[in-house]
Short mmCIF file of C-alpha atoms in Angstrom, two decimals:
data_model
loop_
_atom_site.label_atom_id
_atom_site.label_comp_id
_atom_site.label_asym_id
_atom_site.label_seq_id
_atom_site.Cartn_x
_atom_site.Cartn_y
_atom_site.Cartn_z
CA UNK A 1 -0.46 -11.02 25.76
CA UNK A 2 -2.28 -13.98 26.67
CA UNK A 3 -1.65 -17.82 25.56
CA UNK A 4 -3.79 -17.33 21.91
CA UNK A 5 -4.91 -21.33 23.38
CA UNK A 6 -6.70 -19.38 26.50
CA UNK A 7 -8.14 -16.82 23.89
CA UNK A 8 -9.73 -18.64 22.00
CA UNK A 9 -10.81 -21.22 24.21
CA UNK A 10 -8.97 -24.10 22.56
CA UNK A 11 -7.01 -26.83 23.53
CA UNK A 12 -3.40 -27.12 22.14
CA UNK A 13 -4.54 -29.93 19.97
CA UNK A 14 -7.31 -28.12 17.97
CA UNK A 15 -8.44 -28.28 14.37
CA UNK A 16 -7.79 -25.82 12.28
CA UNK A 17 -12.07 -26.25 11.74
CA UNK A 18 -11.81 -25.81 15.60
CA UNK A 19 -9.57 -23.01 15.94
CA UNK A 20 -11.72 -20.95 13.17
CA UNK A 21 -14.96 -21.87 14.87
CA UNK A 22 -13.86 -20.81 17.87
CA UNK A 23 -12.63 -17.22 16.32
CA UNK A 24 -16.13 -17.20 14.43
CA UNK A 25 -18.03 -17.05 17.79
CA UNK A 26 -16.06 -14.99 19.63
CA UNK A 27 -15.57 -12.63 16.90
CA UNK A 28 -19.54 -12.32 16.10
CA UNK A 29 -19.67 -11.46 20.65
CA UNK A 30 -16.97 -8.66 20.41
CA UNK A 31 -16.93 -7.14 16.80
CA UNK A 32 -16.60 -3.41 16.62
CA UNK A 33 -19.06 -3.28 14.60
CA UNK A 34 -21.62 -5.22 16.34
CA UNK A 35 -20.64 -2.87 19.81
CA UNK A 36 -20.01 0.30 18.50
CA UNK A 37 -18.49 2.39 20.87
CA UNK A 38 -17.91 -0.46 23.46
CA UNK A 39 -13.82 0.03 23.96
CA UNK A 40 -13.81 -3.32 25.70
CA UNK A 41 -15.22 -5.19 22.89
CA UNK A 42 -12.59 -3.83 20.49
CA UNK A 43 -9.54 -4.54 22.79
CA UNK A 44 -11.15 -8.06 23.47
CA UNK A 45 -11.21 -7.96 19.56
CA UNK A 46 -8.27 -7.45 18.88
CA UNK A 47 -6.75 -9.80 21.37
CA UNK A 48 -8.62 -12.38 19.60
CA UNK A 49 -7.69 -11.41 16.08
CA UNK A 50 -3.80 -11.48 17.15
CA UNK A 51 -4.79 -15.04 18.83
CA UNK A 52 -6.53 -16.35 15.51
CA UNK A 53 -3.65 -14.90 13.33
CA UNK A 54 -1.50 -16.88 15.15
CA UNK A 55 -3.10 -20.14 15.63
CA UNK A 56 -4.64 -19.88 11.66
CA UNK A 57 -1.16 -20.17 10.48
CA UNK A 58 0.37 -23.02 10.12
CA UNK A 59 3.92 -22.07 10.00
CA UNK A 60 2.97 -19.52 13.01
CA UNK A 61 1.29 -22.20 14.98
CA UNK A 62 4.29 -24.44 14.83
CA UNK A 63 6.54 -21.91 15.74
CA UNK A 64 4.72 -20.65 18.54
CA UNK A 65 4.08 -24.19 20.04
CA UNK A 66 8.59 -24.44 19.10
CA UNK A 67 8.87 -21.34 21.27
CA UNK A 68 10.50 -19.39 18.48
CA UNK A 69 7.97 -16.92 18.85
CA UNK A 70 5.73 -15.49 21.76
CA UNK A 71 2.01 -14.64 21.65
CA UNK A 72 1.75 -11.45 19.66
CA UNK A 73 3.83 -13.14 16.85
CA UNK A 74 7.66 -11.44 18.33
CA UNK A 75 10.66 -13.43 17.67
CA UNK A 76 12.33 -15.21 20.62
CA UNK A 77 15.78 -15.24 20.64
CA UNK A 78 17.29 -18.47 21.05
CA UNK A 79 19.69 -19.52 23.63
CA UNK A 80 23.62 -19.46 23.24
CA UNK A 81 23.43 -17.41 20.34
CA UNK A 82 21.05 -14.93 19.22
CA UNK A 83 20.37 -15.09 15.48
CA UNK A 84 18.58 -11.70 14.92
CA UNK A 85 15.66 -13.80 13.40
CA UNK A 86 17.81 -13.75 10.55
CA UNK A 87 17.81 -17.14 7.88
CA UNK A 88 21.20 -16.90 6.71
CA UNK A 89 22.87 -14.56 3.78
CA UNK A 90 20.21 -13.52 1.17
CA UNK A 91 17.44 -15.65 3.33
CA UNK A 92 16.48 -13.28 5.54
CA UNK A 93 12.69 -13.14 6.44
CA UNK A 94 11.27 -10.63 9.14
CA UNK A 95 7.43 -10.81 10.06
CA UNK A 96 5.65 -8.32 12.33
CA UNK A 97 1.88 -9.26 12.07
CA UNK A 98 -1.08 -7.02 12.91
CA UNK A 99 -4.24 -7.09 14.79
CA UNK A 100 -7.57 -5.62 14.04
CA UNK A 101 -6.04 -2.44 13.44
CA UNK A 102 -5.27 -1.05 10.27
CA UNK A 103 -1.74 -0.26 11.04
CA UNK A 104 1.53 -2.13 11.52
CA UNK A 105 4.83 -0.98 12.89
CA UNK A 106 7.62 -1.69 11.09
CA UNK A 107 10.36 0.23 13.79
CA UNK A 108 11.67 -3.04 15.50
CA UNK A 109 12.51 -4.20 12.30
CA UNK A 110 14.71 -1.05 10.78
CA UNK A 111 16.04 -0.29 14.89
CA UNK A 112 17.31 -3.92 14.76
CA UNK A 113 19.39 -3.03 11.99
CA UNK A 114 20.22 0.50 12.60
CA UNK A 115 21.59 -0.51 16.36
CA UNK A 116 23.67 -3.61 14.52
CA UNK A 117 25.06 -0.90 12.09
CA UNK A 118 28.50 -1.92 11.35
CA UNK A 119 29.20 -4.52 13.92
CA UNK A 120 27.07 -7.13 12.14
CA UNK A 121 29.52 -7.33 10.05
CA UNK A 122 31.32 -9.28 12.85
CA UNK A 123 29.77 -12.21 11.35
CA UNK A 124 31.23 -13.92 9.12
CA UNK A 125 29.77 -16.68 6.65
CA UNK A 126 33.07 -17.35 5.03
CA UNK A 127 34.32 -15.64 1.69
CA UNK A 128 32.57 -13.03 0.01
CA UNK A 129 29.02 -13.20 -1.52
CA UNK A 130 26.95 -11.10 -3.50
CA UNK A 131 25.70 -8.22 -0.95
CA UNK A 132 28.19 -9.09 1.38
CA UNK A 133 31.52 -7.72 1.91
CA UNK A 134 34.78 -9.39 3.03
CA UNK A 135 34.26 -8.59 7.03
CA UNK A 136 30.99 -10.67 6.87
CA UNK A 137 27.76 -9.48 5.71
CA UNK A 138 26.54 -6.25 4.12
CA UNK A 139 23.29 -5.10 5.32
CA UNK A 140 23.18 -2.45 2.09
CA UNK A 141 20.08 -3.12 -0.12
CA UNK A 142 18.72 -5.99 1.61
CA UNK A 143 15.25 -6.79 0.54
CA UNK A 144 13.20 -7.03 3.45
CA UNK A 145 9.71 -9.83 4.01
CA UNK A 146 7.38 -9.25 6.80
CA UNK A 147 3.76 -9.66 7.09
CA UNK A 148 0.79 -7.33 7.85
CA UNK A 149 -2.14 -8.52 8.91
CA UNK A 150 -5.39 -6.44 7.74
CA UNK A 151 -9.20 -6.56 8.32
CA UNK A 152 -11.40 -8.86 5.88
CA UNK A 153 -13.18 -5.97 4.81
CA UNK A 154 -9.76 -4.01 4.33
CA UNK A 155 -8.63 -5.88 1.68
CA UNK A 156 -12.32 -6.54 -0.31
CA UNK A 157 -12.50 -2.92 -0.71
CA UNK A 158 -9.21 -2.13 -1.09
CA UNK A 159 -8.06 0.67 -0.30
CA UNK A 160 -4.45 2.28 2.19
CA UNK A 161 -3.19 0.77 5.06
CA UNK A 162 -0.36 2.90 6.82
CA UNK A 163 2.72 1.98 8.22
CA UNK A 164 5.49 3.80 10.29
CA UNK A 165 9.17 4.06 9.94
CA UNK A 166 11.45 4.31 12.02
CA UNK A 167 12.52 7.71 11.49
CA UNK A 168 9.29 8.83 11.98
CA UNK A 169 7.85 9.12 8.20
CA UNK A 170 4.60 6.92 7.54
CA UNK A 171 4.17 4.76 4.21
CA UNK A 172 0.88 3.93 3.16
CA UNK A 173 0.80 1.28 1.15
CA UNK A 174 -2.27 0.48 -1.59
CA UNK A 175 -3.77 -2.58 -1.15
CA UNK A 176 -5.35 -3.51 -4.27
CA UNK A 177 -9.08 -4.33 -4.52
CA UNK A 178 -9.81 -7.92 -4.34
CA UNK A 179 -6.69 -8.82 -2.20
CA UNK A 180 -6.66 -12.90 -0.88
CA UNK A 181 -4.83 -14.06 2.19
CA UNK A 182 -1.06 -14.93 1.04
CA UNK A 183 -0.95 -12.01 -1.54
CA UNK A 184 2.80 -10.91 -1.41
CA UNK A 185 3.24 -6.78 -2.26
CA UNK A 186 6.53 -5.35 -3.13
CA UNK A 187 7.32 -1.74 -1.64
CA UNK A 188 10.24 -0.54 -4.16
CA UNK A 189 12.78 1.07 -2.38
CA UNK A 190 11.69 0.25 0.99
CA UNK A 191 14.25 -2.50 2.43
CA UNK A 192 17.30 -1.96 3.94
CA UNK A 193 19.79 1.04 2.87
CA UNK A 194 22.49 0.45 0.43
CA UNK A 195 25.93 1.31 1.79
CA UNK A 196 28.10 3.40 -0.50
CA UNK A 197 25.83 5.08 -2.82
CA UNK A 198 23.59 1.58 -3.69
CA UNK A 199 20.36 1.58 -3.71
CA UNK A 200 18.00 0.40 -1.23
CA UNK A 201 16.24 -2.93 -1.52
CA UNK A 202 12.91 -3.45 -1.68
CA UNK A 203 10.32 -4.52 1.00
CA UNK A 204 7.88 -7.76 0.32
CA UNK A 205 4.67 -7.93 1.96
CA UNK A 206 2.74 -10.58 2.20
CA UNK A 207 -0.57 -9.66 3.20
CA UNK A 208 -2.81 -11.96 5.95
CA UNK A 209 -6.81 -11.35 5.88
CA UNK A 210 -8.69 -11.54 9.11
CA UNK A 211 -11.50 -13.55 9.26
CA UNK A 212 -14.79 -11.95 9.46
CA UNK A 213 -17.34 -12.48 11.25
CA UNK A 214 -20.39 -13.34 8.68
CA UNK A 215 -18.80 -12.92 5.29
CA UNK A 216 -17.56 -16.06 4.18
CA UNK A 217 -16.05 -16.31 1.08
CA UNK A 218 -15.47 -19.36 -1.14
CA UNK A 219 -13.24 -18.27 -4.09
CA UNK A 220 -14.80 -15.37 -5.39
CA UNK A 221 -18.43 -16.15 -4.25
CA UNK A 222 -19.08 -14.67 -0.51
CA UNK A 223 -21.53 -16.85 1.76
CA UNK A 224 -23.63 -15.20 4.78
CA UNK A 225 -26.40 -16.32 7.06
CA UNK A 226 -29.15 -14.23 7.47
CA UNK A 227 -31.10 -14.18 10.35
CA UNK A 228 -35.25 -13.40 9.26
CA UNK A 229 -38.18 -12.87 11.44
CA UNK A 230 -41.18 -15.69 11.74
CA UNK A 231 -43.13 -12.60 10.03
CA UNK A 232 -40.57 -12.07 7.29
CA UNK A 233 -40.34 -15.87 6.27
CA UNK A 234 -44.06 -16.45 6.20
CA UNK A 235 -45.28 -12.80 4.77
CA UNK A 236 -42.08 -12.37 2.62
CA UNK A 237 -40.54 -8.58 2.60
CA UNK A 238 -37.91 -6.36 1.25
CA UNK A 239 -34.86 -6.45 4.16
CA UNK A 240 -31.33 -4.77 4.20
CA UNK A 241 -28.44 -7.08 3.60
CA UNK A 242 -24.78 -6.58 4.47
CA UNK A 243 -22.35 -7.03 1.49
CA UNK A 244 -18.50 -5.98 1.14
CA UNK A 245 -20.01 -3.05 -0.87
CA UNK A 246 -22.14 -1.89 1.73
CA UNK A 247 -25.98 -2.91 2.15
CA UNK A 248 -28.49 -3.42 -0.18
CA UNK A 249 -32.67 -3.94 0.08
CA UNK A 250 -33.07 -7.88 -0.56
CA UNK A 251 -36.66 -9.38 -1.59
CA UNK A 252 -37.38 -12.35 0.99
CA UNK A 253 -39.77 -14.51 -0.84
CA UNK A 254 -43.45 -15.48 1.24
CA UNK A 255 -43.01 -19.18 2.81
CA UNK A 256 -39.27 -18.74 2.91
CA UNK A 257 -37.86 -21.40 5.00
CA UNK A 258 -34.83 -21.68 7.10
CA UNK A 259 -31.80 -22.75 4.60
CA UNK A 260 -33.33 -21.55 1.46
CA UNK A 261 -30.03 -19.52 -0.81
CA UNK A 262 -30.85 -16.40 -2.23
CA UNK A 263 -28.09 -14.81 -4.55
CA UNK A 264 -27.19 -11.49 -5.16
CA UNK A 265 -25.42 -11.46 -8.29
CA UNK A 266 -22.12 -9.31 -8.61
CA UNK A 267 -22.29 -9.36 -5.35
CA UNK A 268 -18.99 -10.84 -4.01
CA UNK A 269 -15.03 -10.54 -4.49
CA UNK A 270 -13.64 -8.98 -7.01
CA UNK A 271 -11.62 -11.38 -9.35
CA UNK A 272 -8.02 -9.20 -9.79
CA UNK A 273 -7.00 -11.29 -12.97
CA UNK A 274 -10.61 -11.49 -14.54
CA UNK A 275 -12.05 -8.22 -13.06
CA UNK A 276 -15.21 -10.09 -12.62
CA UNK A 277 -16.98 -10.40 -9.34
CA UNK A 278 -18.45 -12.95 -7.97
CA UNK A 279 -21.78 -13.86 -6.24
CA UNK A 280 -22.97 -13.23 -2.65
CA UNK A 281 -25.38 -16.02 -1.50
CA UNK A 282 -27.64 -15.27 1.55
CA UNK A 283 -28.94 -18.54 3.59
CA UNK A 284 -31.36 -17.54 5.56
CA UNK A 285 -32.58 -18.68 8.80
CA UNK A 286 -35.67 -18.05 10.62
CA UNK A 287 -34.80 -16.72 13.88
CA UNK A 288 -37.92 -16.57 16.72
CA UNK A 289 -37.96 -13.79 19.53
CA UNK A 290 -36.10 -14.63 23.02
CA UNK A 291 -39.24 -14.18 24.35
CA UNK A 292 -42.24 -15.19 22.13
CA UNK A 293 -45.51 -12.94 23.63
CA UNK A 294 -48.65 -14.88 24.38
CA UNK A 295 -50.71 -13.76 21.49
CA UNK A 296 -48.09 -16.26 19.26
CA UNK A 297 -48.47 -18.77 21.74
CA UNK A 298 -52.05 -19.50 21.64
CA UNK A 299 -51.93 -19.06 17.62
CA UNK A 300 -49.97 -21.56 17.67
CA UNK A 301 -51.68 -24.08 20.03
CA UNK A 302 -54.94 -23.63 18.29
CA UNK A 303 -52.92 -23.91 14.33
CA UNK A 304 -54.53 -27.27 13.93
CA UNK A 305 -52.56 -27.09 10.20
CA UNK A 306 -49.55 -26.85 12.01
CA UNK A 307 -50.14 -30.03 14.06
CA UNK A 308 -51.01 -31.84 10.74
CA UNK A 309 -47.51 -31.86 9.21
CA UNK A 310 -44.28 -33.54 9.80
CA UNK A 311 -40.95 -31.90 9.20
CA UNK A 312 -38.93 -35.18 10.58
CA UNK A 313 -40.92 -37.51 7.70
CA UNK A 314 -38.01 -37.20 5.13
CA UNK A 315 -35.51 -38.97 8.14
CA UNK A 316 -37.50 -41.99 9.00
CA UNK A 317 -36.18 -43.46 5.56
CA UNK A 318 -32.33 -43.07 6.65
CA UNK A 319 -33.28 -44.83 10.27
#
């Protein structure tokens, strides 16, 4: 895996404003969805996804610049004495984050533990604790915290994301409808064995949306720039709009202009404590052809209305 710096074309110094820009523009080139079948574009995807997921956190960031952890998120273990990436008794806090896919192995995690088996309790943290025997520490019932990092789309819809034991089973957990970046899920049941008939702990899992894209949302409310035709600004029209619920016919009003809002109401995220959604609002922006043809060319140069007015006036005032 690459330095997620190189990736995304940033300098160790970068903004967070920088670092999502960056992802923004990389992320509109090599989309899947925007190159369907291009298996290039999704591999360069998800390299960049795994970059930005790094580089977007905070705590990530500053551990990957601390060399605690390398570029697809791993624990490094530190010299002299090799801590397991474990925070001390009843502190311990194991992250495995994803990329673009929809999937996230959770086998390092449970082999770690299974290979340990009972010589971690070699350590010792001195007297006994609850979940922790005599010898040192008892792995039995520990809860376990890792993160999983799933596609904006993913968790706006809602809907399974699958993850695979160790022993071969898969777990698919329900993301709920709605779900923000930072949302924690518990998994009942699904931490670390108990020893001696206990039960097993439970697994925590705090969820990390991927950026997307176009959508951007703002609470509730999700923000997009649409790209419109000369034809389509001037004329008006009825055009198909991308929205987390799939894509609906929107009425461009005649003599739209570049930055005028349009809302689609209900259109956005739904609210999990309210169930209310939100809005989508659609900016559009008039977007001329690579390659504008000669019969729009000499329209234009004999538009003697178009000569008459000046869009710069309002600036003068401010200069």
């Amino acid at each position: 895996m690459s330095d997620p710096y190189s990736v995304l074309g940033v300098s160790r110094t970068a903004s967070e404003a920088e670092i999502r820009k960056a992802f923004r523009k990389l992320a509109k080139k090599h989309h899947p969805d925007l190159n369907p079948g291009d298996k290039a574009a999704e591999a360069k995807f998800k390299e960049i996804s795994l970059a930005n997921d790094i580089l977007s956190d905070k705590e990530k960031r500053r551990r990957f610049d601390a060399g605690e952890i390398d570029a697809t998120g791993q624990e490094v273990p530190p010299r002299g004495f090799y801590r397991d990436q474990a925070g001390g008794p009843g502190g311990f806090k194991y992250q495995r984050g994803g990329g673009h896919e929809s999937f996230a192995d959770m086998g390092d995690i449970f082999e770690m533990f299974r290979q340990r088996g009972g010589g971690a309790r070699g350590f010792s943290f001195g007297g006994e604790q609850p979940g922790f025997d005599g010898d040192g520490f008892d792995m039995g019932g520990m809860p376990i915290t890792y993160s999983l990092s799933v596609p904006f789309l993913a968790a706006a819809r809602g809907g399974k994301q699958r993850v695979g034991l160790p022993d071969g089973r898969t777990l698919d957990i329900d993301v709920p409808e709605g779900t923000t970046d930072g949302t924690t899920l518990r998994l009942k049941g699904q931490g670390m064995p108990g020893r001696d008939g206990k039960p097993a702990g439970d697994a925590y899992v705090e969820i990390r949306v991927q950026p997307h894209p176009f959508f951007e949302p703002r609470d509730n409310d999700i923000h997009i720039e649409l790209p419109v035709t000369l034809s389509e600004a001037v004329l008006g029209g009825r055009v198909k709009v991308p929205t987390v619920g799939g894509p609906v016919m929107l009425s461009i009003p005649a003599g739209s202009n570049t930055g005028k809002s349009l809302r689609l109401k209900g259109r956005g995220l739904l609210d999990r404590r309210t169930k209310q959604r939100g809005d989508q609002y659609v900016k559009l922006k008039v977007v001329l052809p690579d390659n504008p043809d000669d019969k729009l060319k000499q329209f234009l140069e004999s538009w003697e209305a178009g000569k008459a007015y000046d869009p710069r006036a309002a600036m003068e005032q401010f200069t």
